[in-house]
Amino acid sequence: MVNQIVNPRRPAVCVTGGAGFIGSHVVDRLLSEGARITVLDNLSTGRRENVEPHLGNPRFHFVQGDLLDLDCLRETIAGHDLVWHLAANTDIRGGTIQTDADLKNCVMGTWNVLEAMRLTGVRDLIFASSGVVYGDSPANPLLESTGPLLPVSLYGAGKLSGEAFVSAYCHLFGLRGWMFRFANVIGSRTNHGVVHDFVRKLRQNPRELEVLGDGYQVKPYLLVEECVDGMLYAYRNVALSVEQPCDVFNLSTDTTISVREIAEIVIDVLGLNQARIRYTGGRRGWPGDAPVILMGAAKLCQLGWSARHSSAEAVRIAASRLAQEMRA
Ligand code: NAD
């Protein structure tokens, strides 16, 4: 058992993408545990408000910078104990229009992080990957050992490349990498994803909800606090070594929910039971969408960690938090 974060020296953690949805929850958790945090974020999809409450905290430092600026990364990362790398292009559909967005922000961005770590001697990395690396694999459930990995989106290709670079840097340059393939992560402060979209659309038009696809897309949904907790658990409990300098984990719940059920829960949470649901049709919500994802988190489960909420519970909690946020 190892426990790198909580030590008397107040470990220093650099969180890339720390002004984003998941990143800001990582920041909240680590600050509450006494760590010193530097956030590096270009605020492309992240928001300063997400970290606003911490701006006066002497243990918190915000750098507005870009992953593609290696000098800035080197300067920012130097002296930290851990890099928690979450910054990426997160507009999956947008990446199909601006076709170099994932290449730049996922592949080059991750390479820059690794290179900055190599050059400054920072050893530990937590990397946010995604279940999209499995593409349309028929495996059920998708396990870390599932292959071949053939992504069906440029975002998925970017994430899989990121994993490959993390692995190579760990094996060549003495880094240690904990990589996580997330299910859909939901909760407060999110700015994208199906639950966010449904709450936003229903606030704009309480009479009708447009649903992309046929609504039969089925996926697992994980609350953001549980996503952060799972990463921290693995980081603290999986001791990597020279022989095995990196590892990859699915971070998910074993339960799933369909888009149709999500629409019904969101309508119920908002108290709009008269709202009509209109489906645009088609198996995929958009090009590159994987219609059915069943991700097993058995590896983390064997280590003693599992999600506390089912997908349906997570959707209900996230919808009510988002509804409150959008009202404020
Ligand atoms: P997000 O868009 O809220 O966070 C991404 C953050 O990275 C933003 O704050 C953005 O401003 C920043 N960023 C983007 N490009 C940057 C660049 N070039 N330089 C510096 N900062 C940059 O999205 P999120 O949902 O919080 O995602 C966090 C991570 O988790 C991402 O790597 C994403 O791919 C991964 N992930 C998320 C989900 C999910 O369901 N939310 C699922 C799988 C994987």
XYZ file of C-alpha atoms and ligand atoms in Angstrom:
372
model
C 0.000 0.000 0.000
C 1.273 3.451 -0.820
C -0.084 6.830 0.046
C 1.705 9.522 -1.854
C -0.681 12.441 -1.586
C -1.270 12.753 2.123
C 2.167 13.295 3.575
C 3.382 15.841 6.085
C 5.141 17.850 3.386
C 1.881 18.854 1.692
C 2.490 17.301 -1.705
C 2.304 19.520 -4.727
C -0.029 18.505 -7.532
C -0.281 20.132 -10.944
C -3.756 19.655 -12.410
C -3.987 20.291 -16.146
C -7.548 21.157 -17.098
C -8.208 22.014 -13.453
C -10.731 24.732 -14.335
C -12.853 22.176 -16.184
C -15.676 20.006 -14.956
C -13.774 16.998 -13.567
C -10.577 18.970 -12.924
C -12.279 21.440 -10.594
C -13.638 18.535 -8.534
C -10.107 17.078 -8.354
C -8.946 20.469 -7.080
C -11.701 20.634 -4.431
C -10.851 17.171 -3.157
C -7.083 17.643 -3.040
C -7.251 21.065 -1.393
C -9.590 19.651 1.242
C -6.904 17.042 1.985
C -4.154 19.602 2.418
C -2.290 19.374 -0.902
C -0.769 22.341 -2.734
C -2.288 22.749 -6.172
C -1.284 24.408 -9.401
C -3.925 24.457 -12.119
C -2.861 24.869 -15.722
C -5.782 25.606 -18.014
C -6.320 27.639 -21.186
C -10.002 28.179 -20.292
C -11.126 26.945 -23.712
C -13.943 24.835 -22.243
C -13.098 25.359 -18.567
C -14.281 28.331 -16.507
C -12.527 30.509 -13.984
C -15.707 30.400 -11.832
C -15.076 26.681 -11.286
C -11.982 27.488 -9.215
C -12.987 30.989 -8.070
C -13.555 29.934 -4.433
C -9.885 28.909 -4.177
C -8.265 31.984 -5.711
C -7.280 33.505 -2.353
C -5.994 30.205 -0.930
C -2.192 30.271 -0.487
C -2.090 26.563 -1.389
C -3.759 27.259 -4.746
C -2.133 28.732 -7.811
C -3.775 29.277 -11.209
C -1.820 29.477 -14.464
C -3.682 30.383 -17.629
C -1.594 28.494 -20.143
C -1.812 26.055 -23.017
C -0.693 22.432 -23.225
C 0.831 23.242 -26.591
C 3.288 25.700 -24.997
C 6.094 23.396 -23.834
C 8.068 26.194 -22.124
C 5.011 27.187 -20.085
C 4.383 23.549 -19.177
C 7.988 23.011 -18.081
C 7.910 26.073 -15.894
C 4.506 25.188 -14.426
C 5.127 21.500 -13.787
C 8.620 21.816 -12.271
C 8.780 21.014 -8.565
C 5.496 19.128 -8.354
C 5.118 15.584 -7.000
C 2.300 14.581 -9.301
C 0.767 15.748 -12.577
C -2.948 15.042 -12.863
C -3.503 15.397 -16.597
C -7.117 16.121 -17.509
C -6.806 18.866 -20.124
C -7.913 17.713 -23.572
C -10.252 18.548 -26.380
C -13.571 17.440 -24.894
C -15.794 18.514 -27.769
C -16.015 15.104 -29.427
C -18.417 16.198 -32.139
C -16.482 19.422 -32.754
C -13.357 17.334 -33.314
C -15.022 15.852 -36.395
C -15.290 19.343 -37.905
C -11.950 20.738 -36.718
C -10.082 17.531 -37.476
C -6.775 18.505 -35.844
C -8.331 19.422 -32.467
C -7.730 15.986 -30.937
C -4.326 15.637 -32.533
C -3.275 18.938 -30.977
C -5.013 18.914 -27.599
C -5.017 15.177 -26.840
C -1.925 13.789 -28.615
C 0.499 16.723 -28.746
C -0.812 18.067 -25.459
C -0.130 14.765 -23.696
C 3.273 14.430 -25.354
C 4.142 17.931 -24.095
C 3.071 17.024 -20.551
C 5.248 13.908 -20.644
C 8.171 15.759 -22.143
C 7.883 18.517 -19.522
C 7.846 15.826 -16.813
C 10.926 14.131 -18.292
C 12.797 17.413 -18.518
C 11.917 18.540 -14.999
C 12.175 15.156 -13.232
C 8.528 14.962 -12.151
C 7.711 11.272 -11.923
C 4.043 10.563 -11.216
C 1.198 11.020 -13.687
C -2.524 10.394 -13.496
C -3.978 10.382 -17.003
C -7.644 10.813 -17.957
C -8.426 8.468 -20.811
C -11.864 7.305 -21.865
C -14.007 4.268 -22.612
C -14.179 5.573 -26.178
C -10.824 3.857 -26.820
C -12.830 0.609 -27.154
C -14.635 1.945 -30.238
C -17.418 -0.372 -31.379
C -15.917 -3.468 -29.770
C -18.575 -6.188 -29.367
C -17.014 -7.310 -26.066
C -19.471 -7.314 -23.193
C -18.405 -6.032 -20.785
C -15.442 -4.027 -22.034
C -12.444 -4.915 -19.919
C -8.965 -3.413 -19.739
C -7.758 -6.547 -21.563
C -10.263 -6.107 -24.428
C -8.714 -5.658 -27.856
C -7.963 -4.817 -30.542
C -8.608 -1.179 -29.636
C -10.079 0.471 -32.717
C -11.620 3.870 -31.808
C -14.412 5.231 -33.991
C -13.863 8.926 -33.171
C -10.877 11.241 -33.508
C -11.242 11.932 -29.790
C -10.961 8.176 -29.116
C -7.916 8.011 -31.356
C -6.403 10.924 -29.425
C -7.026 9.252 -26.063
C -5.601 5.916 -27.214
C -2.498 7.669 -28.557
C -2.192 9.443 -25.223
C -2.199 6.087 -23.402
C 0.469 4.778 -25.772
C 2.739 7.786 -25.151
C 2.239 7.548 -21.388
C 3.219 3.873 -21.495
C 6.297 4.515 -23.626
C 7.505 7.426 -21.458
C 6.986 5.339 -18.313
C 9.004 2.454 -19.736
C 11.771 4.628 -21.164
C 12.199 7.505 -18.729
C 11.303 6.271 -15.246
C 7.853 7.893 -15.030
C 4.919 6.178 -13.299
C 1.497 6.404 -14.907
C -1.973 5.607 -13.585
C -4.391 5.743 -16.543
C -8.177 5.720 -16.293
C -10.751 4.959 -18.959
C -13.789 6.842 -17.738
C -17.400 5.983 -18.375
C -19.633 9.048 -18.869
C -18.929 11.322 -15.928
C -21.758 13.548 -14.706
C -22.406 16.019 -11.909
C -22.333 19.693 -11.063
C -20.340 22.171 -13.219
C -20.467 20.014 -16.314
C -20.775 21.921 -19.570
C -21.481 19.023 -21.903
C -22.984 15.544 -22.068
C -26.488 14.166 -22.272
C -27.754 15.125 -18.790
C -26.477 18.685 -19.165
C -27.977 18.940 -22.667
C -31.392 17.693 -21.557
C -31.579 20.084 -18.584
C -30.486 22.996 -20.804
C -32.895 22.127 -23.628
C -35.852 21.685 -21.281
C -35.161 25.021 -19.646
C -35.253 26.597 -23.101
C -38.360 24.696 -24.202
C -40.276 23.002 -21.367
C -42.807 21.544 -23.834
C -40.514 19.396 -25.971
C -37.211 17.574 -25.556
C -35.215 16.731 -28.661
C -33.165 13.549 -28.205
C -30.322 12.779 -30.608
C -30.622 9.233 -31.993
C -33.317 6.645 -31.215
C -32.845 6.848 -27.435
C -31.755 3.219 -27.161
C -28.116 4.142 -26.607
C -27.147 2.412 -23.361
C -24.136 3.470 -21.280
C -22.797 3.664 -17.732
C -22.837 7.034 -15.889
C -20.575 7.851 -12.974
C -20.872 10.767 -10.542
C -17.902 13.103 -10.739
C -16.992 12.813 -7.040
C -16.831 9.037 -7.463
C -14.665 9.412 -10.551
C -12.170 11.517 -8.543
C -12.354 9.093 -5.641
C -11.651 6.081 -7.886
C -8.543 7.695 -9.373
C -7.234 8.685 -5.981
C -7.921 5.217 -4.634
C -5.926 3.534 -7.387
C -3.106 6.089 -7.113
C -2.829 5.401 -3.409
C -3.249 1.637 -3.548
C -1.589 0.454 -6.751
C 2.153 0.543 -6.246
C 3.824 0.770 -9.643
C 7.379 -0.423 -10.095
C 10.252 -0.504 -12.559
C 8.865 -3.795 -13.888
C 5.358 -2.370 -14.266
C 5.682 1.422 -14.444
C 2.125 2.093 -15.641
C -1.319 0.571 -15.501
C -4.756 1.245 -16.961
C -8.133 0.965 -15.227
C -11.729 1.217 -16.351
C -13.444 3.751 -14.100
C -17.129 3.042 -14.275
C -20.155 1.598 -12.581
C -21.338 -1.865 -13.628
C -24.840 -0.480 -14.186
C -26.127 1.244 -17.319
C -29.059 3.385 -18.364
C -30.625 4.182 -21.733
C -30.980 7.675 -23.139
C -34.775 7.177 -23.059
C -34.647 6.539 -19.307
C -32.352 9.530 -18.822
C -34.851 11.749 -20.648
C -37.640 10.517 -18.363
C -35.596 11.085 -15.191
C -34.588 14.617 -16.227
C -38.195 15.492 -17.112
C -39.293 14.131 -13.730
C -36.579 16.023 -11.798
C -37.602 19.276 -13.511
C -41.278 18.549 -12.810
C -42.158 18.837 -16.514
C -44.207 15.680 -16.881
C -46.163 17.118 -19.832
C -43.015 17.477 -21.953
C -43.037 15.523 -25.233
C -39.897 13.617 -26.238
C -38.887 13.813 -29.916
C -36.217 11.414 -31.190
C -34.113 12.416 -34.200
C -33.626 8.706 -34.998
C -30.649 6.523 -35.825
C -28.591 4.167 -33.689
C -25.860 6.717 -32.972
C -26.566 10.114 -31.417
C -23.889 11.605 -33.714
C -21.054 10.306 -35.921
C -18.491 8.622 -33.683
C -21.001 7.938 -30.881
C -20.847 4.349 -29.570
C -24.503 3.256 -29.081
C -23.897 0.564 -26.455
C -21.172 0.648 -23.808
C -20.950 -1.864 -20.976
C -17.756 -1.192 -19.107
C -16.642 -3.553 -16.395
C -14.706 -2.005 -13.529
C -13.688 -5.405 -12.128
C -10.013 -4.448 -11.875
C -10.698 -1.547 -9.505
C -13.347 -3.643 -7.771
C -10.768 -6.331 -7.013
C -8.600 -3.636 -5.447
C -11.502 -2.731 -3.181
C -13.084 0.246 -4.972
C -16.491 0.413 -6.605
C -18.975 3.156 -7.427
C -21.561 3.731 -4.708
C -24.373 4.936 -7.006
C -26.016 3.154 -9.930
C -26.181 4.940 -13.283
C -29.856 5.821 -12.712
C -29.119 7.263 -9.251
C -26.162 9.224 -10.622
C -28.341 10.681 -13.408
C -31.015 11.779 -10.924
C -28.458 13.417 -8.611
C -26.629 15.128 -11.484
C -29.878 16.376 -13.051
C -31.063 17.966 -9.835
C -27.682 19.625 -9.189
C -27.533 20.963 -12.744
C -31.113 22.218 -12.554
C -30.172 24.144 -9.398
C -27.022 25.534 -11.001
C -28.864 26.690 -14.108
C -31.504 28.376 -11.950
C -28.870 30.307 -9.993
P -13.776 19.900 -19.559
O -13.884 20.403 -20.971
O -14.633 20.531 -18.552
O -12.275 19.934 -19.078
C -11.158 20.022 -19.944
C -10.318 21.186 -19.470
O -9.113 21.235 -20.240
C -11.009 22.530 -19.652
O -10.891 23.287 -18.467
C -10.249 23.200 -20.808
O -10.260 24.613 -20.708
C -8.875 22.596 -20.630
N -8.095 22.527 -21.868
C -8.485 22.014 -23.059
N -7.489 22.121 -23.961
C -6.451 22.692 -23.313
C -5.137 23.064 -23.709
N -4.708 22.877 -24.956
N -4.340 23.646 -22.798
C -4.763 23.863 -21.516
N -6.004 23.542 -21.088
C -6.834 22.958 -21.978
O -14.066 18.326 -19.651
P -14.090 17.202 -18.538
O -15.329 16.450 -18.748
O -13.806 17.775 -17.209
O -12.897 16.263 -19.001
C -11.681 16.138 -18.252
C -10.914 14.969 -18.827
O -11.654 13.759 -18.653
C -10.607 15.076 -20.308
O -9.342 14.555 -20.567
C -11.667 14.188 -20.933
O -11.245 13.692 -22.171
C -11.765 13.089 -19.896
N -13.024 12.354 -19.957
C -14.181 12.961 -19.583
C -15.364 12.235 -19.629
C -16.681 12.838 -19.208
O -17.694 12.153 -19.259
N -16.738 14.092 -18.766
C -15.361 10.902 -20.087
C -14.158 10.346 -20.475
C -12.994 11.070 -20.382
